[in-house]
Amino acid sequence: MSTPFQDPDFLRDPYPTYEALRRNGAVQKLPGTGHKAGYVVTGYSEAKQALADPGLSKDTARFFAGKETSRSLHPAVSQNMLATDPPDHTRLRRLITKAFTPGAVDRLRPYIVDLADELLESWMPGDQVDIIESLAIPLPVTVICQLLGVPAADWDRVRAWSRDLFAADDPQRIDTASHALAEFMAALVSAKRRSPDDALLFALVAARDSDGDQLTEQELVSLAVLLLVAGHETTTAAIGNAVLALLQHPDQLELLRSDPNRIESAVDELLRYDSAVAIATWRWAPEHVRVGETDIPAGSPVFVSPGAANRDPARFADPNRLDLERGDAHAHLAFGHGIHRCLGAPLARAEVATALRVLLTRFPELRLAQPADQLRWRHSRLIHGLESLPVLL
């Protein structure tokens, strides 16, 4: 997709670019996407339609069949559950749904709170800390690793490989990380077979070994890799984006400081205002399909931007304003829509809310340690998030 991902101004604030694109049409043809010209969707109603449209496929293996490519992504990454259509997608998703229901997440909340408290235990008023490095990364990484049953000694390696998968400007780095993660997970699956436990990964191993029709070995490894990566990368970005947004809007920050009970409901507006997902994992049109008022020819890739859709003035009044009392913020598309809507949304919401609660209640003088325009943002096509967020406590 042709977008200015190396432009620091775009990485810092992509919304003027999204707005300019949307003014020229909610669905627009791109000049080229490698194999065939594609389309980018920036309007809210059009994005919601595209995200749920069965006429758009997620089966990227089918799209690339017979096409030459210089990439060498491991199949466990390139052909995961996100890159499948029903009935395979339905079968795979059913195996893990119970682990991420609101009820299951509620049972995890005490652990998430204790972990957040532990991470902040050594922080003192007046200190300078990096919110990304010291809270936004370790909180969701630790939770998903514990849930899956990844040994603590491997968390740092897993975290590094996961970040490499989103290195937009380095395809070789992405491909290398995909093989490292897949090989690690295959070895961990073997270890779970030898030493069963009560973690989610062993439950998947048991499902595979009891009925091969439920899950192939490659699907087992692929599903584990997807859960590991998707279970923390976007949440890390969401926590950082939310903290920055509040620090840049003192009136909204004061609302939460004066009444921490507002935090749970405020998460939706924070997710809408600065979505961690810039561009959703892409779709393509096996046959001609119409999105909004635009005809998409057969074979065309389609890129949906939740970040752009969440700032569409046709759906959200005064969309560039952070308003924690906005009544319709829950309609945001930060978690997607339709059958591919983020399975881990309840867990991500709980982690973002917990991070904000512990920060705001412990450190009422929290403020940026450097000007916002000097902050470093990640070079990623999928994720809009900070590399670091230094603050004074």
mmCIF file of C-alpha atoms in Angstrom:
data_model
loop_
_atom_site.group_PDB
_atom_site.id
_atom_site.type_symbol
_atom_site.label_atom_id
_atom_site.label_comp_id
_atom_site.label_asym_id
_atom_site.label_seq_id
_atom_site.Cartn_x
_atom_site.Cartn_y
_atom_site.Cartn_z
ATOM 1 C CA MET A 1 0.000 0.000 0.000
ATOM 2 C CA SER A 2 1.336 3.429 -0.925
ATOM 3 C CA THR A 3 1.419 5.478 2.275
ATOM 4 C CA PRO A 4 4.080 7.752 3.859
ATOM 5 C CA PHE A 5 5.174 5.323 6.576
ATOM 6 C CA GLN A 6 8.658 6.766 6.739
ATOM 7 C CA ASP A 7 7.379 10.344 7.216
ATOM 8 C CA PRO A 8 7.761 11.277 10.904
ATOM 9 C CA ASP A 9 4.832 13.698 10.654
ATOM 10 C CA PHE A 10 2.541 10.957 9.345
ATOM 11 C CA LEU A 11 3.689 8.476 11.987
ATOM 12 C CA ARG A 12 3.060 11.046 14.705
ATOM 13 C CA ASP A 13 -0.312 12.211 13.415
ATOM 14 C CA PRO A 14 -1.818 10.302 10.466
ATOM 15 C CA TYR A 15 -5.242 11.902 10.823
ATOM 16 C CA PRO A 16 -4.763 14.903 8.494
ATOM 17 C CA THR A 17 -3.692 12.453 5.778
ATOM 18 C CA TYR A 18 -6.690 10.226 6.462
ATOM 19 C CA GLU A 19 -8.972 13.265 6.319
ATOM 20 C CA ALA A 20 -7.516 14.358 2.992
ATOM 21 C CA LEU A 21 -7.991 10.855 1.584
ATOM 22 C CA ARG A 22 -11.590 10.702 2.798
ATOM 23 C CA ARG A 23 -12.426 14.072 1.237
ATOM 24 C CA ASN A 24 -11.572 12.546 -2.137
ATOM 25 C CA GLY A 25 -13.772 9.528 -1.509
ATOM 26 C CA ALA A 26 -14.456 7.038 1.291
ATOM 27 C CA VAL A 27 -13.092 4.233 -0.916
ATOM 28 C CA GLN A 28 -10.218 5.039 -3.241
ATOM 29 C CA LYS A 29 -8.083 3.162 -5.719
ATOM 30 C CA LEU A 30 -4.390 3.041 -4.899
ATOM 31 C CA PRO A 31 -1.702 3.410 -7.548
ATOM 32 C CA GLY A 32 -0.412 -0.124 -6.909
ATOM 33 C CA THR A 33 0.079 -2.793 -4.222
ATOM 34 C CA GLY A 34 2.703 -5.130 -5.681
ATOM 35 C CA HIS A 35 0.496 -7.591 -7.548
ATOM 36 C CA LYS A 36 -2.515 -5.530 -8.523
ATOM 37 C CA ALA A 37 -3.944 -2.101 -7.800
ATOM 38 C CA GLY A 38 -5.882 -2.124 -4.539
ATOM 39 C CA TYR A 39 -8.327 0.062 -2.651
ATOM 40 C CA VAL A 40 -8.162 1.879 0.675
ATOM 41 C CA VAL A 41 -11.283 2.412 2.809
ATOM 42 C CA THR A 42 -11.364 5.465 5.099
ATOM 43 C CA GLY A 43 -15.103 6.125 5.596
ATOM 44 C CA TYR A 44 -16.861 4.688 8.653
ATOM 45 C CA SER A 45 -19.909 3.077 7.026
ATOM 46 C CA GLU A 46 -17.788 1.757 4.180
ATOM 47 C CA ALA A 47 -15.192 0.355 6.601
ATOM 48 C CA LYS A 48 -17.876 -1.344 8.680
ATOM 49 C CA GLN A 49 -19.351 -2.858 5.524
ATOM 50 C CA ALA A 50 -15.978 -4.045 4.226
ATOM 51 C CA LEU A 51 -14.948 -5.574 7.560
ATOM 52 C CA ALA A 52 -18.060 -7.768 7.590
ATOM 53 C CA ASP A 53 -18.609 -8.318 3.859
ATOM 54 C CA PRO A 54 -18.465 -12.039 2.957
ATOM 55 C CA GLY A 55 -17.645 -10.935 -0.580
ATOM 56 C CA LEU A 56 -14.192 -9.902 0.666
ATOM 57 C CA SER A 57 -11.880 -12.783 1.512
ATOM 58 C CA LYS A 58 -9.145 -13.043 4.141
ATOM 59 C CA ASP A 59 -7.668 -16.151 2.470
ATOM 60 C CA THR A 60 -4.327 -14.655 1.459
ATOM 61 C CA ALA A 61 -2.864 -18.065 0.561
ATOM 62 C CA ARG A 62 -5.470 -18.286 -2.180
ATOM 63 C CA PHE A 63 -4.663 -14.746 -3.331
ATOM 64 C CA PHE A 64 -0.932 -15.432 -3.655
ATOM 65 C CA ALA A 65 -1.290 -18.928 -5.163
ATOM 66 C CA GLY A 66 0.779 -19.058 -8.338
ATOM 67 C CA LYS A 67 2.243 -15.571 -7.830
ATOM 68 C CA GLU A 68 5.973 -15.051 -7.478
ATOM 69 C CA THR A 69 7.198 -13.446 -4.260
ATOM 70 C CA SER A 70 10.540 -12.670 -2.692
ATOM 71 C CA ARG A 71 9.105 -13.086 0.810
ATOM 72 C CA SER A 72 9.678 -16.138 3.016
ATOM 73 C CA LEU A 73 7.186 -15.713 5.846
ATOM 74 C CA HIS A 74 6.680 -18.894 7.844
ATOM 75 C CA PRO A 75 3.269 -20.483 7.068
ATOM 76 C CA ALA A 76 2.392 -20.269 10.774
ATOM 77 C CA VAL A 77 2.380 -16.479 10.342
ATOM 78 C CA SER A 78 1.254 -16.057 6.737
ATOM 79 C CA GLN A 79 -1.598 -18.579 7.002
ATOM 80 C CA ASN A 80 -3.007 -17.966 10.470
ATOM 81 C CA MET A 81 -6.658 -17.759 11.555
ATOM 82 C CA LEU A 82 -6.847 -14.098 10.494
ATOM 83 C CA ALA A 83 -5.985 -15.187 6.959
ATOM 84 C CA THR A 84 -8.809 -17.708 6.607
ATOM 85 C CA ASP A 85 -12.484 -17.672 5.685
ATOM 86 C CA PRO A 86 -15.351 -19.812 6.989
ATOM 87 C CA PRO A 87 -15.645 -22.682 7.590
ATOM 88 C CA ASP A 88 -11.964 -22.923 8.633
ATOM 89 C CA HIS A 89 -12.083 -19.583 10.440
ATOM 90 C CA THR A 90 -15.232 -20.632 12.317
ATOM 91 C CA ARG A 91 -13.668 -23.935 13.380
ATOM 92 C CA LEU A 92 -10.437 -22.339 14.623
ATOM 93 C CA ARG A 93 -12.076 -19.416 16.397
ATOM 94 C CA ARG A 94 -14.448 -21.737 18.257
ATOM 95 C CA LEU A 95 -11.471 -23.469 19.886
ATOM 96 C CA ILE A 96 -10.296 -20.327 21.695
ATOM 97 C CA THR A 97 -13.415 -18.221 22.185
ATOM 98 C CA LYS A 98 -14.049 -19.341 25.764
ATOM 99 C CA ALA A 99 -10.645 -18.099 26.934
ATOM 100 C CA PHE A 100 -11.508 -14.494 26.028
ATOM 101 C CA THR A 101 -15.148 -14.070 26.992
ATOM 102 C CA PRO A 102 -16.005 -11.184 29.367
ATOM 103 C CA GLY A 103 -16.533 -13.746 32.139
ATOM 104 C CA ALA A 104 -13.127 -15.335 31.562
ATOM 105 C CA VAL A 105 -11.491 -11.897 31.550
ATOM 106 C CA ASP A 106 -13.283 -10.941 34.775
ATOM 107 C CA ARG A 107 -11.625 -13.927 36.409
ATOM 108 C CA LEU A 108 -8.270 -12.629 35.168
ATOM 109 C CA ARG A 109 -8.792 -9.085 36.449
ATOM 110 C CA PRO A 110 -7.327 -9.614 39.943
ATOM 111 C CA TYR A 111 -4.152 -10.974 38.338
ATOM 112 C CA ILE A 112 -3.983 -8.042 35.891
ATOM 113 C CA VAL A 113 -4.411 -5.542 38.740
ATOM 114 C CA ASP A 114 -1.772 -7.262 40.889
ATOM 115 C CA LEU A 115 0.640 -7.317 37.958
ATOM 116 C CA ALA A 116 0.102 -3.618 37.230
ATOM 117 C CA ASP A 117 0.665 -2.783 40.891
ATOM 118 C CA GLU A 118 3.846 -4.853 40.873
ATOM 119 C CA LEU A 119 5.166 -3.082 37.759
ATOM 120 C CA LEU A 120 4.645 0.313 39.401
ATOM 121 C CA GLU A 121 5.851 -0.726 42.848
ATOM 122 C CA SER A 122 9.285 0.886 42.543
ATOM 123 C CA TRP A 123 8.093 4.074 40.836
ATOM 124 C CA MET A 124 8.377 7.213 42.937
ATOM 125 C CA PRO A 125 6.877 10.708 42.473
ATOM 126 C CA GLY A 126 9.339 12.872 40.563
ATOM 127 C CA ASP A 127 10.937 9.931 38.725
ATOM 128 C CA GLN A 128 11.118 9.810 34.939
ATOM 129 C CA VAL A 129 9.918 6.551 33.418
ATOM 130 C CA ASP A 130 9.076 5.268 29.954
ATOM 131 C CA ILE A 131 5.417 4.218 29.967
ATOM 132 C CA ILE A 132 5.909 1.967 26.930
ATOM 133 C CA GLU A 133 8.943 0.102 28.209
ATOM 134 C CA SER A 134 7.914 -0.077 31.863
ATOM 135 C CA LEU A 135 4.153 -0.636 31.665
ATOM 136 C CA ALA A 136 2.551 -0.802 28.207
ATOM 137 C CA ILE A 137 4.806 -3.628 27.018
ATOM 138 C CA PRO A 138 5.290 -5.813 30.117
ATOM 139 C CA LEU A 139 1.633 -5.756 31.248
ATOM 140 C CA PRO A 140 0.004 -7.371 28.174
ATOM 141 C CA VAL A 141 3.078 -9.463 27.313
ATOM 142 C CA THR A 142 3.100 -11.033 30.763
ATOM 143 C CA VAL A 143 -0.657 -11.633 30.775
ATOM 144 C CA ILE A 144 -0.761 -13.387 27.392
ATOM 145 C CA CYS A 145 2.384 -15.402 28.118
ATOM 146 C CA GLN A 146 0.919 -16.569 31.425
ATOM 147 C CA LEU A 147 -2.387 -17.394 29.746
ATOM 148 C CA LEU A 148 -0.694 -19.457 27.042
ATOM 149 C CA GLY A 149 1.860 -21.016 29.361
ATOM 150 C CA VAL A 150 5.035 -19.482 27.901
ATOM 151 C CA PRO A 151 7.924 -19.871 30.400
ATOM 152 C CA ALA A 152 9.039 -16.589 31.979
ATOM 153 C CA ALA A 153 12.616 -17.166 30.796
ATOM 154 C CA ASP A 154 11.407 -16.817 27.194
ATOM 155 C CA TRP A 155 9.315 -13.645 27.528
ATOM 156 C CA ASP A 156 12.044 -11.248 26.396
ATOM 157 C CA ARG A 157 12.795 -13.304 23.269
ATOM 158 C CA VAL A 158 9.114 -13.582 22.429
ATOM 159 C CA ARG A 159 8.669 -9.852 22.865
ATOM 160 C CA ALA A 160 11.603 -9.072 20.524
ATOM 161 C CA TRP A 161 10.415 -11.450 17.794
ATOM 162 C CA SER A 162 6.911 -10.098 18.053
ATOM 163 C CA ARG A 163 8.032 -6.501 17.560
ATOM 164 C CA ASP A 164 10.143 -7.543 14.581
ATOM 165 C CA LEU A 165 7.021 -8.906 12.881
ATOM 166 C CA PHE A 166 5.720 -5.329 12.597
ATOM 167 C CA ALA A 167 8.901 -3.781 11.164
ATOM 168 C CA ALA A 168 7.295 -2.201 8.093
ATOM 169 C CA ASP A 169 10.573 -1.045 6.584
ATOM 170 C CA ASP A 170 12.466 -4.364 6.864
ATOM 171 C CA PRO A 171 10.829 -7.396 5.154
ATOM 172 C CA GLN A 172 13.804 -9.656 5.863
ATOM 173 C CA ARG A 173 13.575 -8.847 9.573
ATOM 174 C CA ILE A 174 9.861 -9.729 9.497
ATOM 175 C CA ASP A 175 10.463 -13.015 7.712
ATOM 176 C CA THR A 176 13.282 -14.000 10.071
ATOM 177 C CA ALA A 177 11.145 -13.256 13.118
ATOM 178 C CA SER A 178 8.269 -15.319 11.698
ATOM 179 C CA HIS A 179 10.495 -18.407 11.498
ATOM 180 C CA ALA A 180 11.972 -17.837 14.942
ATOM 181 C CA LEU A 181 8.541 -17.504 16.552
ATOM 182 C CA ALA A 182 7.095 -20.502 14.725
ATOM 183 C CA GLU A 183 10.056 -22.706 15.655
ATOM 184 C CA PHE A 184 9.868 -21.559 19.258
ATOM 185 C CA MET A 185 6.148 -22.292 19.423
ATOM 186 C CA ALA A 186 6.528 -25.717 17.803
ATOM 187 C CA ALA A 187 9.112 -26.593 20.454
ATOM 188 C CA LEU A 188 6.808 -25.298 23.199
ATOM 189 C CA VAL A 189 3.954 -27.444 21.850
ATOM 190 C CA SER A 190 6.231 -30.493 22.135
ATOM 191 C CA ALA A 191 7.140 -29.487 25.688
ATOM 192 C CA LYS A 192 3.450 -29.206 26.635
ATOM 193 C CA ARG A 193 2.854 -32.703 25.305
ATOM 194 C CA ARG A 194 5.592 -34.015 27.584
ATOM 195 C CA SER A 195 4.545 -31.936 30.595
ATOM 196 C CA PRO A 196 0.821 -31.074 30.571
ATOM 197 C CA ASP A 197 -0.427 -28.045 32.521
ATOM 198 C CA ASP A 198 -3.580 -25.935 32.789
ATOM 199 C CA ALA A 199 -2.512 -23.239 30.312
ATOM 200 C CA LEU A 200 -4.410 -22.407 27.121
ATOM 201 C CA LEU A 201 -1.696 -23.812 24.866
ATOM 202 C CA PHE A 202 -1.988 -27.263 26.419
ATOM 203 C CA ALA A 203 -5.774 -27.104 25.965
ATOM 204 C CA LEU A 204 -5.136 -26.562 22.248
ATOM 205 C CA VAL A 205 -2.608 -29.400 22.198
ATOM 206 C CA ALA A 206 -5.181 -31.663 23.841
ATOM 207 C CA ALA A 207 -7.796 -30.647 21.272
ATOM 208 C CA ARG A 208 -5.362 -31.447 18.473
ATOM 209 C CA ASP A 209 -4.343 -34.809 19.908
ATOM 210 C CA SER A 210 -7.882 -35.938 20.750
ATOM 211 C CA ASP A 211 -9.371 -35.065 17.371
ATOM 212 C CA GLY A 212 -7.208 -34.218 14.372
ATOM 213 C CA ASP A 213 -10.264 -32.928 12.535
ATOM 214 C CA GLN A 214 -10.472 -30.015 14.959
ATOM 215 C CA LEU A 215 -6.942 -28.794 14.435
ATOM 216 C CA THR A 216 -3.955 -29.779 12.313
ATOM 217 C CA GLU A 217 -0.439 -29.530 13.721
ATOM 218 C CA GLN A 218 0.363 -26.520 11.525
ATOM 219 C CA GLU A 219 -2.882 -24.829 12.598
ATOM 220 C CA LEU A 220 -2.021 -25.487 16.240
ATOM 221 C CA VAL A 221 1.339 -23.740 15.928
ATOM 222 C CA SER A 222 -0.165 -20.954 13.834
ATOM 223 C CA LEU A 223 -2.973 -20.322 16.315
ATOM 224 C CA ALA A 224 -0.509 -20.199 19.208
ATOM 225 C CA VAL A 225 1.717 -17.693 17.387
ATOM 226 C CA LEU A 226 -1.286 -15.525 16.520
ATOM 227 C CA LEU A 227 -2.553 -15.492 20.113
ATOM 228 C CA LEU A 228 0.890 -14.621 21.397
ATOM 229 C CA VAL A 229 1.449 -11.709 19.004
ATOM 230 C CA ALA A 230 -2.084 -10.344 18.737
ATOM 231 C CA GLY A 231 -2.478 -10.732 22.482
ATOM 232 C CA HIS A 232 -0.163 -7.857 23.293
ATOM 233 C CA GLU A 233 1.099 -5.765 20.365
ATOM 234 C CA THR A 234 -2.052 -3.709 19.798
ATOM 235 C CA THR A 235 -2.721 -3.425 23.531
ATOM 236 C CA THR A 236 0.756 -1.994 24.083
ATOM 237 C CA ALA A 237 0.013 0.664 21.473
ATOM 238 C CA ALA A 238 -3.452 1.329 22.889
ATOM 239 C CA ILE A 239 -2.094 1.955 26.401
ATOM 240 C CA GLY A 240 0.555 4.353 25.129
ATOM 241 C CA ASN A 241 -1.875 6.191 22.848
ATOM 242 C CA ALA A 242 -4.415 6.540 25.668
ATOM 243 C CA VAL A 243 -1.909 7.938 28.160
ATOM 244 C CA LEU A 244 -0.581 10.419 25.605
ATOM 245 C CA ALA A 245 -4.086 11.543 24.614
ATOM 246 C CA LEU A 246 -4.987 12.229 28.243
ATOM 247 C CA LEU A 247 -1.767 14.123 28.926
ATOM 248 C CA GLN A 248 -2.489 16.291 25.888
ATOM 249 C CA HIS A 249 -6.058 16.993 27.055
ATOM 250 C CA PRO A 250 -5.839 18.182 30.685
ATOM 251 C CA ASP A 251 -9.590 18.773 30.977
ATOM 252 C CA GLN A 252 -10.323 15.149 30.039
ATOM 253 C CA LEU A 253 -7.536 13.905 32.289
ATOM 254 C CA GLU A 254 -9.066 15.808 35.195
ATOM 255 C CA LEU A 255 -12.421 14.087 34.575
ATOM 256 C CA LEU A 256 -10.784 10.726 35.222
ATOM 257 C CA ARG A 257 -8.659 11.926 38.114
ATOM 258 C CA SER A 258 -11.718 13.341 39.856
ATOM 259 C CA ASP A 259 -13.717 10.175 39.261
ATOM 260 C CA PRO A 260 -11.684 7.029 38.481
ATOM 261 C CA ASN A 261 -14.963 5.127 38.054
ATOM 262 C CA ARG A 262 -15.238 6.814 34.663
ATOM 263 C CA ILE A 263 -12.171 4.974 33.394
ATOM 264 C CA GLU A 264 -13.937 1.830 32.149
ATOM 265 C CA SER A 265 -16.375 3.820 29.994
ATOM 266 C CA ALA A 266 -13.639 6.244 28.878
ATOM 267 C CA VAL A 267 -11.675 3.427 27.229
ATOM 268 C CA ASP A 268 -14.011 3.378 24.218
ATOM 269 C CA GLU A 269 -13.446 7.049 23.456
ATOM 270 C CA LEU A 270 -9.694 6.683 23.883
ATOM 271 C CA LEU A 271 -9.706 3.741 21.471
ATOM 272 C CA ARG A 272 -11.801 5.706 18.994
ATOM 273 C CA TYR A 273 -9.705 8.843 19.258
ATOM 274 C CA ASP A 274 -6.371 7.183 18.513
ATOM 275 C CA SER A 275 -6.781 3.620 17.266
ATOM 276 C CA ALA A 276 -3.848 1.270 17.748
ATOM 277 C CA VAL A 277 -4.777 -0.441 14.477
ATOM 278 C CA ALA A 278 -3.927 1.883 11.613
ATOM 279 C CA ILE A 279 -4.705 -0.561 8.793
ATOM 280 C CA ALA A 280 -6.570 -3.825 9.384
ATOM 281 C CA THR A 281 -5.080 -7.064 8.064
ATOM 282 C CA TRP A 282 -5.997 -6.926 4.414
ATOM 283 C CA ARG A 283 -8.772 -8.448 2.402
ATOM 284 C CA TRP A 284 -9.275 -9.104 -1.292
ATOM 285 C CA ALA A 285 -12.164 -9.532 -3.695
ATOM 286 C CA PRO A 286 -12.349 -13.021 -5.298
ATOM 287 C CA GLU A 287 -15.270 -11.684 -7.359
ATOM 288 C CA HIS A 288 -16.527 -8.210 -8.150
ATOM 289 C CA VAL A 289 -17.904 -6.509 -5.020
ATOM 290 C CA ARG A 290 -19.274 -3.053 -4.265
ATOM 291 C CA VAL A 291 -18.112 -1.194 -1.141
ATOM 292 C CA GLY A 292 -20.100 1.945 -0.514
ATOM 293 C CA GLU A 293 -20.428 3.597 -3.907
ATOM 294 C CA THR A 294 -17.242 2.052 -5.301
ATOM 295 C CA ASP A 295 -16.974 -1.035 -7.497
ATOM 296 C CA ILE A 296 -14.066 -3.283 -6.505
ATOM 297 C CA PRO A 297 -12.918 -5.495 -9.402
ATOM 298 C CA ALA A 298 -12.232 -9.185 -8.854
ATOM 299 C CA GLY A 299 -8.703 -9.872 -7.633
ATOM 300 C CA SER A 300 -8.222 -6.474 -5.953
ATOM 301 C CA PRO A 301 -6.740 -6.112 -2.452
ATOM 302 C CA VAL A 302 -8.735 -3.968 -0.014
ATOM 303 C CA PHE A 303 -7.172 -2.098 2.921
ATOM 304 C CA VAL A 304 -9.523 -0.902 5.667
ATOM 305 C CA SER A 305 -8.318 1.836 8.022
ATOM 306 C CA PRO A 306 -10.051 1.727 11.428
ATOM 307 C CA GLY A 307 -8.009 4.758 12.444
ATOM 308 C CA ALA A 308 -9.486 6.781 9.593
ATOM 309 C CA ALA A 309 -13.011 5.409 10.041
ATOM 310 C CA ASN A 310 -13.006 6.330 13.737
ATOM 311 C CA ARG A 311 -12.433 9.986 12.783
ATOM 312 C CA ASP A 312 -15.150 10.091 10.112
ATOM 313 C CA PRO A 313 -17.346 13.171 10.775
ATOM 314 C CA ALA A 314 -20.239 11.405 9.054
ATOM 315 C CA ARG A 315 -20.360 9.041 12.067
ATOM 316 C CA PHE A 316 -18.823 10.921 14.995
ATOM 317 C CA ALA A 317 -19.548 14.585 15.647
ATOM 318 C CA ASP A 318 -16.418 16.714 15.959
ATOM 319 C CA PRO A 319 -14.310 13.535 15.580
ATOM 320 C CA ASN A 320 -10.920 15.170 16.171
ATOM 321 C CA ARG A 321 -11.943 16.164 19.690
ATOM 322 C CA LEU A 322 -11.300 13.820 22.619
ATOM 323 C CA ASP A 323 -14.573 13.727 24.568
ATOM 324 C CA LEU A 324 -14.725 11.133 27.332
ATOM 325 C CA GLU A 325 -18.436 11.851 27.757
ATOM 326 C CA ARG A 326 -19.203 11.097 24.115
ATOM 327 C CA GLY A 327 -22.307 8.919 24.043
ATOM 328 C CA ASP A 328 -21.567 6.878 20.924
ATOM 329 C CA ALA A 329 -17.864 6.117 21.276
ATOM 330 C CA HIS A 330 -18.645 2.413 21.742
ATOM 331 C CA ALA A 331 -19.391 2.266 17.998
ATOM 332 C CA HIS A 332 -15.672 2.603 17.172
ATOM 333 C CA LEU A 333 -13.988 0.078 14.899
ATOM 334 C CA ALA A 334 -10.705 -0.188 16.818
ATOM 335 C CA PHE A 335 -11.410 -3.889 17.386
ATOM 336 C CA GLY A 336 -12.762 -4.422 13.872
ATOM 337 C CA HIS A 337 -16.231 -5.680 13.026
ATOM 338 C CA GLY A 338 -17.936 -8.853 11.852
ATOM 339 C CA ILE A 339 -16.662 -12.411 12.190
ATOM 340 C CA HIS A 340 -13.038 -11.230 12.399
ATOM 341 C CA ARG A 341 -13.677 -8.739 15.221
ATOM 342 C CA CYS A 342 -10.821 -8.962 17.708
ATOM 343 C CA LEU A 343 -11.389 -11.991 19.909
ATOM 344 C CA GLY A 344 -9.259 -10.480 22.665
ATOM 345 C CA ALA A 345 -11.207 -7.204 22.894
ATOM 346 C CA PRO A 346 -12.463 -7.853 26.470
ATOM 347 C CA LEU A 347 -8.912 -8.618 27.631
ATOM 348 C CA ALA A 348 -7.443 -5.572 25.871
ATOM 349 C CA ARG A 349 -10.092 -3.293 27.397
ATOM 350 C CA ALA A 350 -9.362 -4.665 30.873
ATOM 351 C CA GLU A 351 -5.607 -4.134 30.448
ATOM 352 C CA VAL A 352 -5.973 -0.570 29.152
ATOM 353 C CA ALA A 353 -8.399 0.352 31.934
ATOM 354 C CA THR A 354 -6.170 -1.207 34.602
ATOM 355 C CA ALA A 355 -3.060 0.572 33.329
ATOM 356 C CA LEU A 356 -4.857 3.927 33.386
ATOM 357 C CA ARG A 357 -6.333 3.353 36.830
ATOM 358 C CA VAL A 358 -3.047 2.518 38.513
ATOM 359 C CA LEU A 359 -1.247 5.398 36.795
ATOM 360 C CA LEU A 360 -3.809 8.083 37.540
ATOM 361 C CA THR A 361 -4.504 7.065 41.127
ATOM 362 C CA ARG A 362 -0.848 6.696 42.095
ATOM 363 C CA PHE A 363 0.597 9.672 40.250
ATOM 364 C CA PRO A 364 -1.717 12.705 40.176
ATOM 365 C CA GLU A 365 1.118 14.911 38.862
ATOM 366 C CA LEU A 366 1.845 12.708 35.848
ATOM 367 C CA ARG A 367 3.051 14.751 32.862
ATOM 368 C CA LEU A 368 5.083 14.446 29.665
ATOM 369 C CA ALA A 369 8.872 14.544 30.070
ATOM 370 C CA GLN A 370 9.400 15.983 26.585
ATOM 371 C CA PRO A 371 7.332 17.819 23.964
ATOM 372 C CA ALA A 372 4.816 15.592 22.200
ATOM 373 C CA ASP A 373 6.228 16.456 18.767
ATOM 374 C CA GLN A 374 9.563 14.940 19.802
ATOM 375 C CA LEU A 375 8.135 11.528 20.686
ATOM 376 C CA ARG A 376 9.195 8.586 18.525
ATOM 377 C CA TRP A 377 6.531 6.507 16.763
ATOM 378 C CA ARG A 378 6.752 2.952 15.452
ATOM 379 C CA HIS A 379 7.425 2.315 11.766
ATOM 380 C CA SER A 380 4.561 -0.073 11.118
ATOM 381 C CA ARG A 381 1.841 -0.378 8.503
ATOM 382 C CA LEU A 382 -0.570 -2.129 10.850
ATOM 383 C CA ILE A 383 0.035 -0.502 14.222
ATOM 384 C CA HIS A 384 -0.093 3.156 15.184
ATOM 385 C CA GLY A 385 1.831 3.375 18.444
ATOM 386 C CA LEU A 386 4.725 4.947 20.269
ATOM 387 C CA GLU A 387 8.261 3.628 20.473
ATOM 388 C CA SER A 388 8.602 5.302 23.859
ATOM 389 C CA LEU A 389 6.617 7.634 26.111
ATOM 390 C CA PRO A 390 8.836 9.299 28.761
ATOM 391 C CA VAL A 391 6.851 10.872 31.591
ATOM 392 C CA LEU A 392 7.535 12.555 34.898
ATOM 393 C CA LEU A 393 5.655 11.030 37.805
#
